[in-house]
Amino acid sequence: MALLEIKNLCLTFDTVGGKLKAVDGISLHVDRGEVLAIVGESGSGKSVSMLAVMGLLPWTATITADYIRFDGKDILNLSPSDRRKIIGKDIGMIFQEPMASLNPCFTVGFQIEETLRQHTDLDRAARRRRAVELFRMVGIPNTEDRLSSYPHQMSGGQCQRVMIAMALACNPKLLIADEPTTALDVTIQKQILELLVNLQIETGMAMILITHDMGVVAETADRVAVQYKGRRVEESDVLSLFESPKHPYTRALLSALPENATGDRLPSVSDYFLEEEAVTGGAA
């Protein structure tokens, strides 16, 4: 049985200009211990779909779905209190921008211990020990001192490691990593991705990786779901996707990789669709 199953998810936002459909009938599943990558351009509905799973959308959002099942429970129909028992404990999430996600008014140690206080029965001393263990697990040096640091006293890479530690605090069954290397330099990006992969292997948790980077997909994922304009247009195992992509948009994403460049510039998605329409008469 799949750990997470989403069937026919639709998201609509009330705006000044009327209703905006951000997600249109997306369905996907993640098995236990599996890494699913969700790829697509900005605005394709990747992040907002996962925020719907987490229950973190604003009141202007209208969510409909046949079901959103996690570990056999339809969390879409759970009461807010019952849902909070799952979110943060069994499902953890790493957000795009760590400096904006961490509370600047509290130390990072307090913020991790707050998660443990909410979802576990650990006493204060045990929560502190667990926080130290988590910091060591994610590779933050001078652990005891760093627990007393505020977010602005840490680098972007260290703040991202704090976010990972918070997401892993309660040993989640599913980790959602939303562009976990955004705004980090290339060296730190590599370290963070290696850390996530190693932790996923060690703990056996499932992971959803939201990314634009097809190189990251090739190295880390078991399956890939491609989203375009709020819809899932293709899904397959990683090898099949790279060797024989079926949808024009997927082929456009792969054609834009630097190693696939021909001539003096990279092709764009719009270039590829224009070419497809010229060949097929718009049937693509």
PDB file of C-alpha atoms in Angstrom:
ATOM      1  CA  MET A   1       0.000   0.000   0.000  1.00  0.00           C
ATOM      2  CA  ALA A   2       1.254   3.493  -0.885  1.00  0.00           C
ATOM      3  CA  LEU A   3       2.257   5.771   1.978  1.00  0.00           C
ATOM      4  CA  LEU A   4       0.753   8.882   0.347  1.00  0.00           C
ATOM      5  CA  GLU A   5      -1.989   8.825  -2.285  1.00  0.00           C
ATOM      6  CA  ILE A   6      -3.501  11.911  -3.884  1.00  0.00           C
ATOM      7  CA  LYS A   7      -6.437  11.566  -6.281  1.00  0.00           C
ATOM      8  CA  ASN A   8      -7.760  14.395  -8.444  1.00  0.00           C
ATOM      9  CA  LEU A   9      -6.434  17.322  -6.391  1.00  0.00           C
ATOM     10  CA  CYS A  10      -7.696  20.752  -7.475  1.00  0.00           C
ATOM     11  CA  LEU A  11      -6.726  24.087  -5.928  1.00  0.00           C
ATOM     12  CA  THR A  12      -8.437  27.389  -6.586  1.00  0.00           C
ATOM     13  CA  PHE A  13      -7.517  30.782  -5.117  1.00  0.00           C
ATOM     14  CA  ASP A  14      -9.833  33.756  -4.717  1.00  0.00           C
ATOM     15  CA  THR A  15      -8.106  36.812  -6.193  1.00  0.00           C
ATOM     16  CA  VAL A  16      -9.069  40.391  -6.966  1.00  0.00           C
ATOM     17  CA  GLY A  17      -9.444  39.372 -10.595  1.00  0.00           C
ATOM     18  CA  GLY A  18     -11.597  36.345  -9.797  1.00  0.00           C
ATOM     19  CA  LYS A  19     -10.896  32.674  -9.170  1.00  0.00           C
ATOM     20  CA  LEU A  20      -7.489  31.314 -10.168  1.00  0.00           C
ATOM     21  CA  LYS A  21      -7.066  27.572 -10.695  1.00  0.00           C
ATOM     22  CA  ALA A  22      -3.505  26.729  -9.615  1.00  0.00           C
ATOM     23  CA  VAL A  23      -3.791  22.921  -9.656  1.00  0.00           C
ATOM     24  CA  ASP A  24      -6.092  21.018 -11.983  1.00  0.00           C
ATOM     25  CA  GLY A  25      -6.754  17.364 -11.175  1.00  0.00           C
ATOM     26  CA  ILE A  26      -3.340  16.146 -10.044  1.00  0.00           C
ATOM     27  CA  SER A  27      -2.994  12.529  -8.869  1.00  0.00           C
ATOM     28  CA  LEU A  28       0.153  10.914  -7.508  1.00  0.00           C
ATOM     29  CA  HIS A  29       1.408   8.380  -4.990  1.00  0.00           C
ATOM     30  CA  VAL A  30       4.559   7.753  -2.983  1.00  0.00           C
ATOM     31  CA  ASP A  31       5.494   4.317  -1.685  1.00  0.00           C
ATOM     32  CA  ARG A  32       7.269   3.668   1.598  1.00  0.00           C
ATOM     33  CA  GLY A  33      11.002   4.257   1.316  1.00  0.00           C
ATOM     34  CA  GLU A  34      10.681   5.737  -2.183  1.00  0.00           C
ATOM     35  CA  VAL A  35      12.053   9.023  -3.514  1.00  0.00           C
ATOM     36  CA  LEU A  36       9.625  10.802  -5.840  1.00  0.00           C
ATOM     37  CA  ALA A  37      10.834  13.908  -7.676  1.00  0.00           C
ATOM     38  CA  ILE A  38       8.288  16.496  -8.834  1.00  0.00           C
ATOM     39  CA  VAL A  39       9.643  18.723 -11.587  1.00  0.00           C
ATOM     40  CA  GLY A  40       8.315  21.600 -13.655  1.00  0.00           C
ATOM     41  CA  GLU A  41       8.697  25.314 -14.119  1.00  0.00           C
ATOM     42  CA  SER A  42       7.720  27.916 -11.521  1.00  0.00           C
ATOM     43  CA  GLY A  43       3.941  28.198 -11.330  1.00  0.00           C
ATOM     44  CA  SER A  44       3.282  24.595 -12.357  1.00  0.00           C
ATOM     45  CA  GLY A  45       1.717  23.771  -8.982  1.00  0.00           C
ATOM     46  CA  LYS A  46       4.521  21.745  -7.388  1.00  0.00           C
ATOM     47  CA  SER A  47       4.924  23.531  -4.061  1.00  0.00           C
ATOM     48  CA  VAL A  48       1.300  24.515  -3.638  1.00  0.00           C
ATOM     49  CA  SER A  49       0.198  20.877  -4.027  1.00  0.00           C
ATOM     50  CA  MET A  50       2.428  19.824  -1.153  1.00  0.00           C
ATOM     51  CA  LEU A  51       1.316  22.802   0.970  1.00  0.00           C
ATOM     52  CA  ALA A  52      -2.230  21.497   0.480  1.00  0.00           C
ATOM     53  CA  VAL A  53      -1.109  18.141   1.891  1.00  0.00           C
ATOM     54  CA  MET A  54       0.435  19.942   4.862  1.00  0.00           C
ATOM     55  CA  GLY A  55      -2.659  22.097   5.416  1.00  0.00           C
ATOM     56  CA  LEU A  56      -0.635  25.308   5.105  1.00  0.00           C
ATOM     57  CA  LEU A  57      -2.601  27.193   2.453  1.00  0.00           C
ATOM     58  CA  PRO A  58      -4.320  30.515   3.223  1.00  0.00           C
ATOM     59  CA  TRP A  59      -8.062  30.946   3.667  1.00  0.00           C
ATOM     60  CA  THR A  60      -8.338  32.174   0.066  1.00  0.00           C
ATOM     61  CA  ALA A  61      -7.594  28.641  -1.173  1.00  0.00           C
ATOM     62  CA  THR A  62     -10.296  26.122  -1.986  1.00  0.00           C
ATOM     63  CA  ILE A  63      -9.101  22.506  -1.936  1.00  0.00           C
ATOM     64  CA  THR A  64     -11.014  19.634  -3.497  1.00  0.00           C
ATOM     65  CA  ALA A  65      -9.894  16.046  -4.063  1.00  0.00           C
ATOM     66  CA  ASP A  66     -11.339  12.559  -4.206  1.00  0.00           C
ATOM     67  CA  TYR A  67      -8.943  11.875  -1.331  1.00  0.00           C
ATOM     68  CA  ILE A  68      -5.544  12.664   0.156  1.00  0.00           C
ATOM     69  CA  ARG A  69      -4.584   9.490   1.987  1.00  0.00           C
ATOM     70  CA  PHE A  70      -1.579   9.232   4.233  1.00  0.00           C
ATOM     71  CA  ASP A  71      -0.821   5.868   5.819  1.00  0.00           C
ATOM     72  CA  GLY A  72      -4.384   4.780   5.091  1.00  0.00           C
ATOM     73  CA  LYS A  73      -6.091   7.881   6.534  1.00  0.00           C
ATOM     74  CA  ASP A  74      -7.827  10.512   4.416  1.00  0.00           C
ATOM     75  CA  ILE A  75      -6.216  13.572   5.995  1.00  0.00           C
ATOM     76  CA  LEU A  76      -8.349  15.934   3.923  1.00  0.00           C
ATOM     77  CA  ASN A  77     -11.352  15.010   6.063  1.00  0.00           C
ATOM     78  CA  LEU A  78      -9.599  14.959   9.441  1.00  0.00           C
ATOM     79  CA  SER A  79     -10.367  17.599  12.053  1.00  0.00           C
ATOM     80  CA  PRO A  80      -7.662  20.295  12.461  1.00  0.00           C
ATOM     81  CA  SER A  81      -6.545  18.809  15.801  1.00  0.00           C
ATOM     82  CA  ASP A  82      -6.243  15.279  14.377  1.00  0.00           C
ATOM     83  CA  ARG A  83      -4.399  16.599  11.336  1.00  0.00           C
ATOM     84  CA  ARG A  84      -1.890  18.439  13.533  1.00  0.00           C
ATOM     85  CA  LYS A  85      -0.990  15.127  15.166  1.00  0.00           C
ATOM     86  CA  ILE A  86       0.273  13.911  11.776  1.00  0.00           C
ATOM     87  CA  ILE A  87       1.739  17.081  10.252  1.00  0.00           C
ATOM     88  CA  GLY A  88       5.174  17.762  11.709  1.00  0.00           C
ATOM     89  CA  LYS A  89       5.388  14.294  13.220  1.00  0.00           C
ATOM     90  CA  ASP A  90       4.772  11.713  10.499  1.00  0.00           C
ATOM     91  CA  ILE A  91       5.128  14.209   7.632  1.00  0.00           C
ATOM     92  CA  GLY A  92       8.013  16.681   7.760  1.00  0.00           C
ATOM     93  CA  MET A  93       8.692  19.479   5.297  1.00  0.00           C
ATOM     94  CA  ILE A  94      11.770  21.483   4.348  1.00  0.00           C
ATOM     95  CA  PHE A  95      10.738  24.846   2.918  1.00  0.00           C
ATOM     96  CA  GLN A  96      12.408  26.755   0.099  1.00  0.00           C
ATOM     97  CA  GLU A  97      13.952  29.643   2.001  1.00  0.00           C
ATOM     98  CA  PRO A  98      15.359  28.765   5.449  1.00  0.00           C
ATOM     99  CA  MET A  99      16.006  32.373   6.503  1.00  0.00           C
ATOM    100  CA  ALA A 100      12.322  33.173   5.920  1.00  0.00           C
ATOM    101  CA  SER A 101      11.049  29.933   7.495  1.00  0.00           C
ATOM    102  CA  LEU A 102      12.903  30.143  10.802  1.00  0.00           C
ATOM    103  CA  ASN A 103      11.536  32.536  13.435  1.00  0.00           C
ATOM    104  CA  PRO A 104      14.135  35.310  13.946  1.00  0.00           C
ATOM    105  CA  CYS A 105      12.913  35.948  17.517  1.00  0.00           C
ATOM    106  CA  PHE A 106      13.851  32.514  18.910  1.00  0.00           C
ATOM    107  CA  THR A 107      17.022  30.467  19.001  1.00  0.00           C
ATOM    108  CA  VAL A 108      17.247  27.542  16.613  1.00  0.00           C
ATOM    109  CA  GLY A 109      17.494  25.174  19.587  1.00  0.00           C
ATOM    110  CA  PHE A 110      14.216  26.473  20.997  1.00  0.00           C
ATOM    111  CA  GLN A 111      12.504  26.002  17.631  1.00  0.00           C
ATOM    112  CA  ILE A 112      13.605  22.378  17.350  1.00  0.00           C
ATOM    113  CA  GLU A 113      12.616  21.644  20.939  1.00  0.00           C
ATOM    114  CA  GLU A 114       9.220  23.245  20.301  1.00  0.00           C
ATOM    115  CA  THR A 115       8.572  20.639  17.598  1.00  0.00           C
ATOM    116  CA  LEU A 116       9.539  17.856  20.015  1.00  0.00           C
ATOM    117  CA  ARG A 117       7.380  19.336  22.770  1.00  0.00           C
ATOM    118  CA  GLN A 118       4.373  19.389  20.438  1.00  0.00           C
ATOM    119  CA  HIS A 119       4.678  15.835  19.134  1.00  0.00           C
ATOM    120  CA  THR A 120       6.497  13.773  21.786  1.00  0.00           C
ATOM    121  CA  ASP A 121       6.377  13.052  25.521  1.00  0.00           C
ATOM    122  CA  LEU A 122      10.068  13.845  26.043  1.00  0.00           C
ATOM    123  CA  ASP A 123      10.951  15.936  29.078  1.00  0.00           C
ATOM    124  CA  ARG A 124      13.066  19.092  28.807  1.00  0.00           C
ATOM    125  CA  ALA A 125      16.412  17.330  29.257  1.00  0.00           C
ATOM    126  CA  ALA A 126      15.508  14.633  26.737  1.00  0.00           C
ATOM    127  CA  ARG A 127      14.395  17.239  24.215  1.00  0.00           C
ATOM    128  CA  ARG A 128      17.749  18.980  24.588  1.00  0.00           C
ATOM    129  CA  ARG A 129      19.624  15.720  24.048  1.00  0.00           C
ATOM    130  CA  ARG A 130      17.542  14.997  20.961  1.00  0.00           C
ATOM    131  CA  ALA A 131      18.256  18.474  19.574  1.00  0.00           C
ATOM    132  CA  VAL A 132      21.992  17.901  20.066  1.00  0.00           C
ATOM    133  CA  GLU A 133      21.687  14.519  18.329  1.00  0.00           C
ATOM    134  CA  LEU A 134      19.841  16.068  15.385  1.00  0.00           C
ATOM    135  CA  PHE A 135      22.408  18.830  14.938  1.00  0.00           C
ATOM    136  CA  ARG A 136      25.193  16.281  14.884  1.00  0.00           C
ATOM    137  CA  MET A 137      23.200  14.160  12.429  1.00  0.00           C
ATOM    138  CA  VAL A 138      22.902  17.020   9.938  1.00  0.00           C
ATOM    139  CA  GLY A 139      26.540  18.058  10.339  1.00  0.00           C
ATOM    140  CA  ILE A 140      26.328  21.298  12.321  1.00  0.00           C
ATOM    141  CA  PRO A 141      29.601  21.814  14.252  1.00  0.00           C
ATOM    142  CA  ASN A 142      29.905  23.190  17.815  1.00  0.00           C
ATOM    143  CA  THR A 143      26.515  21.707  18.538  1.00  0.00           C
ATOM    144  CA  GLU A 144      25.934  22.982  22.063  1.00  0.00           C
ATOM    145  CA  ASP A 145      26.844  26.560  21.141  1.00  0.00           C
ATOM    146  CA  ARG A 146      24.831  26.535  17.929  1.00  0.00           C
ATOM    147  CA  LEU A 147      21.626  25.545  19.714  1.00  0.00           C
ATOM    148  CA  SER A 148      21.745  28.952  21.393  1.00  0.00           C
ATOM    149  CA  SER A 149      22.212  30.828  18.101  1.00  0.00           C
ATOM    150  CA  TYR A 150      19.563  32.907  16.356  1.00  0.00           C
ATOM    151  CA  PRO A 151      18.964  32.360  12.623  1.00  0.00           C
ATOM    152  CA  HIS A 152      20.737  35.597  11.622  1.00  0.00           C
ATOM    153  CA  GLN A 153      23.889  34.345  13.361  1.00  0.00           C
ATOM    154  CA  MET A 154      24.123  31.340  11.036  1.00  0.00           C
ATOM    155  CA  SER A 155      24.967  30.982   7.348  1.00  0.00           C
ATOM    156  CA  GLY A 156      22.395  30.007   4.733  1.00  0.00           C
ATOM    157  CA  GLY A 157      23.753  26.458   4.579  1.00  0.00           C
ATOM    158  CA  GLN A 158      23.627  26.082   8.364  1.00  0.00           C
ATOM    159  CA  CYS A 159      20.056  27.412   8.470  1.00  0.00           C
ATOM    160  CA  GLN A 160      19.081  24.862   5.835  1.00  0.00           C
ATOM    161  CA  ARG A 161      20.608  22.128   7.998  1.00  0.00           C
ATOM    162  CA  VAL A 162      18.564  23.438  10.937  1.00  0.00           C
ATOM    163  CA  MET A 163      15.426  23.157   8.790  1.00  0.00           C
ATOM    164  CA  ILE A 164      16.349  19.569   7.918  1.00  0.00           C
ATOM    165  CA  ALA A 165      16.912  18.791  11.601  1.00  0.00           C
ATOM    166  CA  MET A 166      13.478  20.220  12.467  1.00  0.00           C
ATOM    167  CA  ALA A 167      11.805  18.203   9.717  1.00  0.00           C
ATOM    168  CA  LEU A 168      13.499  14.995  10.935  1.00  0.00           C
ATOM    169  CA  ALA A 169      13.000  15.654  14.650  1.00  0.00           C
ATOM    170  CA  CYS A 170      10.136  13.182  15.100  1.00  0.00           C
ATOM    171  CA  ASN A 171      11.395  10.525  12.662  1.00  0.00           C
ATOM    172  CA  PRO A 172       8.795  11.201   9.940  1.00  0.00           C
ATOM    173  CA  LYS A 173       7.584   8.531   7.572  1.00  0.00           C
ATOM    174  CA  LEU A 174       7.551  11.088   4.728  1.00  0.00           C
ATOM    175  CA  LEU A 175       9.838  14.066   4.131  1.00  0.00           C
ATOM    176  CA  ILE A 176       8.824  16.760   1.635  1.00  0.00           C
ATOM    177  CA  ALA A 177      11.857  18.734   0.443  1.00  0.00           C
ATOM    178  CA  ASP A 178      10.767  21.838  -1.460  1.00  0.00           C
ATOM    179  CA  GLU A 179      13.737  23.182  -3.433  1.00  0.00           C
ATOM    180  CA  PRO A 180      16.038  22.426  -0.477  1.00  0.00           C
ATOM    181  CA  THR A 181      19.095  24.017  -2.122  1.00  0.00           C
ATOM    182  CA  THR A 182      17.536  27.342  -3.151  1.00  0.00           C
ATOM    183  CA  ALA A 183      19.867  30.354  -2.663  1.00  0.00           C
ATOM    184  CA  LEU A 184      22.822  28.163  -1.646  1.00  0.00           C
ATOM    185  CA  ASP A 185      26.150  28.117  -3.467  1.00  0.00           C
ATOM    186  CA  VAL A 186      27.061  25.080  -5.543  1.00  0.00           C
ATOM    187  CA  THR A 187      29.339  23.475  -2.949  1.00  0.00           C
ATOM    188  CA  ILE A 188      26.728  23.752  -0.187  1.00  0.00           C
ATOM    189  CA  GLN A 189      24.021  22.494  -2.560  1.00  0.00           C
ATOM    190  CA  LYS A 190      25.981  19.299  -3.108  1.00  0.00           C
ATOM    191  CA  GLN A 191      26.497  18.824   0.635  1.00  0.00           C
ATOM    192  CA  ILE A 192      22.793  19.322   1.412  1.00  0.00           C
ATOM    193  CA  LEU A 193      21.662  16.902  -1.301  1.00  0.00           C
ATOM    194  CA  GLU A 194      24.148  14.245  -0.184  1.00  0.00           C
ATOM    195  CA  LEU A 195      22.946  14.731   3.394  1.00  0.00           C
ATOM    196  CA  LEU A 196      19.293  14.259   2.400  1.00  0.00           C
ATOM    197  CA  VAL A 197      20.037  11.142   0.349  1.00  0.00           C
ATOM    198  CA  ASN A 198      22.112   9.588   3.137  1.00  0.00           C
ATOM    199  CA  LEU A 199      19.463  10.346   5.772  1.00  0.00           C
ATOM    200  CA  GLN A 200      16.747   8.910   3.534  1.00  0.00           C
ATOM    201  CA  ILE A 201      18.722   5.692   3.114  1.00  0.00           C
ATOM    202  CA  GLU A 202      19.589   5.452   6.827  1.00  0.00           C
ATOM    203  CA  THR A 203      16.068   6.076   8.121  1.00  0.00           C
ATOM    204  CA  GLY A 204      14.094   4.385   5.340  1.00  0.00           C
ATOM    205  CA  MET A 205      11.651   7.279   5.088  1.00  0.00           C
ATOM    206  CA  ALA A 206       9.911   8.209   1.851  1.00  0.00           C
ATOM    207  CA  MET A 207      10.825  11.538   0.281  1.00  0.00           C
ATOM    208  CA  ILE A 208       9.193  13.933  -2.163  1.00  0.00           C
ATOM    209  CA  LEU A 209      11.795  16.171  -3.788  1.00  0.00           C
ATOM    210  CA  ILE A 210      10.503  19.301  -5.512  1.00  0.00           C
ATOM    211  CA  THR A 211      13.134  20.673  -7.858  1.00  0.00           C
ATOM    212  CA  HIS A 212      13.956  22.351 -11.162  1.00  0.00           C
ATOM    213  CA  ASP A 213      17.299  20.561 -11.414  1.00  0.00           C
ATOM    214  CA  MET A 214      17.139  17.514 -13.667  1.00  0.00           C
ATOM    215  CA  GLY A 215      20.677  16.578 -12.629  1.00  0.00           C
ATOM    216  CA  VAL A 216      19.472  16.254  -9.030  1.00  0.00           C
ATOM    217  CA  VAL A 217      16.568  14.124 -10.251  1.00  0.00           C
ATOM    218  CA  ALA A 218      18.912  11.758 -12.083  1.00  0.00           C
ATOM    219  CA  GLU A 219      21.079  11.264  -8.994  1.00  0.00           C
ATOM    220  CA  THR A 220      18.468  10.984  -6.246  1.00  0.00           C
ATOM    221  CA  ALA A 221      14.988   9.932  -7.419  1.00  0.00           C
ATOM    222  CA  ASP A 222      13.326   6.588  -8.050  1.00  0.00           C
ATOM    223  CA  ARG A 223      10.375   8.050  -9.953  1.00  0.00           C
ATOM    224  CA  VAL A 224       9.598  11.414 -11.521  1.00  0.00           C
ATOM    225  CA  ALA A 225       6.310  13.298 -11.909  1.00  0.00           C
ATOM    226  CA  VAL A 226       6.358  16.182 -14.404  1.00  0.00           C
ATOM    227  CA  GLN A 227       3.920  19.075 -13.888  1.00  0.00           C
ATOM    228  CA  TYR A 228       2.931  21.739 -16.372  1.00  0.00           C
ATOM    229  CA  LYS A 229       0.289  24.460 -15.912  1.00  0.00           C
ATOM    230  CA  GLY A 230      -1.141  22.803 -12.822  1.00  0.00           C
ATOM    231  CA  ARG A 231      -1.416  19.343 -14.343  1.00  0.00           C
ATOM    232  CA  ARG A 232       0.686  16.201 -14.183  1.00  0.00           C
ATOM    233  CA  VAL A 233       1.695  15.542 -17.777  1.00  0.00           C
ATOM    234  CA  GLU A 234       4.037  12.576 -17.338  1.00  0.00           C
ATOM    235  CA  GLU A 235       5.236  10.112 -14.713  1.00  0.00           C
ATOM    236  CA  SER A 236       7.779   7.326 -14.966  1.00  0.00           C
ATOM    237  CA  ASP A 237      10.878   5.833 -13.420  1.00  0.00           C
ATOM    238  CA  VAL A 238      13.985   7.969 -13.760  1.00  0.00           C
ATOM    239  CA  LEU A 239      15.753   5.874 -16.394  1.00  0.00           C
ATOM    240  CA  SER A 240      12.716   5.763 -18.697  1.00  0.00           C
ATOM    241  CA  LEU A 241      12.131   9.486 -18.354  1.00  0.00           C
ATOM    242  CA  PHE A 242      15.663  10.378 -19.426  1.00  0.00           C
ATOM    243  CA  GLU A 243      15.906   7.762 -22.165  1.00  0.00           C
ATOM    244  CA  SER A 244      12.461   8.154 -23.740  1.00  0.00           C
ATOM    245  CA  PRO A 245      10.389  11.108 -22.477  1.00  0.00           C
ATOM    246  CA  LYS A 246       6.857  10.976 -23.836  1.00  0.00           C
ATOM    247  CA  HIS A 247       5.427  14.485 -23.369  1.00  0.00           C
ATOM    248  CA  PRO A 248       6.699  17.503 -25.361  1.00  0.00           C
ATOM    249  CA  TYR A 249       7.155  19.497 -22.154  1.00  0.00           C
ATOM    250  CA  THR A 250       9.351  16.775 -20.630  1.00  0.00           C
ATOM    251  CA  ARG A 251      11.432  16.686 -23.801  1.00  0.00           C
ATOM    252  CA  ALA A 252      11.718  20.475 -23.594  1.00  0.00           C
ATOM    253  CA  LEU A 253      13.019  20.295 -20.015  1.00  0.00           C
ATOM    254  CA  LEU A 254      15.642  17.739 -20.977  1.00  0.00           C
ATOM    255  CA  SER A 255      16.664  19.596 -24.138  1.00  0.00           C
ATOM    256  CA  ALA A 256      17.482  22.657 -22.007  1.00  0.00           C
ATOM    257  CA  LEU A 257      20.158  20.818 -20.020  1.00  0.00           C
ATOM    258  CA  PRO A 258      23.618  22.329 -20.713  1.00  0.00           C
ATOM    259  CA  GLU A 259      25.023  19.004 -21.869  1.00  0.00           C
ATOM    260  CA  ASN A 260      22.292  18.797 -24.528  1.00  0.00           C
ATOM    261  CA  ALA A 261      22.973  22.261 -25.930  1.00  0.00           C
ATOM    262  CA  THR A 262      23.746  22.714 -29.617  1.00  0.00           C
ATOM    263  CA  GLY A 263      24.860  25.969 -31.150  1.00  0.00           C
ATOM    264  CA  ASP A 264      25.575  29.116 -29.166  1.00  0.00           C
ATOM    265  CA  ARG A 265      22.571  29.138 -26.800  1.00  0.00           C
ATOM    266  CA  LEU A 266      20.352  26.823 -24.796  1.00  0.00           C
ATOM    267  CA  PRO A 267      16.893  26.070 -26.221  1.00  0.00           C
ATOM    268  CA  SER A 268      13.879  27.271 -24.244  1.00  0.00           C
ATOM    269  CA  VAL A 269      10.621  25.491 -23.531  1.00  0.00           C
ATOM    270  CA  SER A 270       8.784  27.852 -25.889  1.00  0.00           C
ATOM    271  CA  ASP A 271      11.282  27.061 -28.666  1.00  0.00           C
ATOM    272  CA  TYR A 272      10.547  23.381 -28.286  1.00  0.00           C
ATOM    273  CA  PHE A 273       6.779  23.761 -28.367  1.00  0.00           C
ATOM    274  CA  LEU A 274       6.970  25.934 -31.479  1.00  0.00           C
ATOM    275  CA  GLU A 275       9.080  23.254 -33.140  1.00  0.00           C
ATOM    276  CA  GLU A 276       6.627  20.521 -32.101  1.00  0.00           C
ATOM    277  CA  GLU A 277       3.685  22.510 -33.473  1.00  0.00           C
ATOM    278  CA  ALA A 278       5.501  23.057 -36.768  1.00  0.00           C
ATOM    279  CA  VAL A 279       6.073  19.316 -37.127  1.00  0.00           C
ATOM    280  CA  THR A 280       2.714  18.045 -35.840  1.00  0.00           C
ATOM    281  CA  GLY A 281       0.427  20.877 -36.802  1.00  0.00           C
ATOM    282  CA  GLY A 282      -0.348  21.623 -33.151  1.00  0.00           C
ATOM    283  CA  ALA A 283      -1.248  18.038 -32.225  1.00  0.00           C
ATOM    284  CA  ALA A 284       1.520  17.781 -29.592  1.00  0.00           C
TER     285      ALA A 284
END
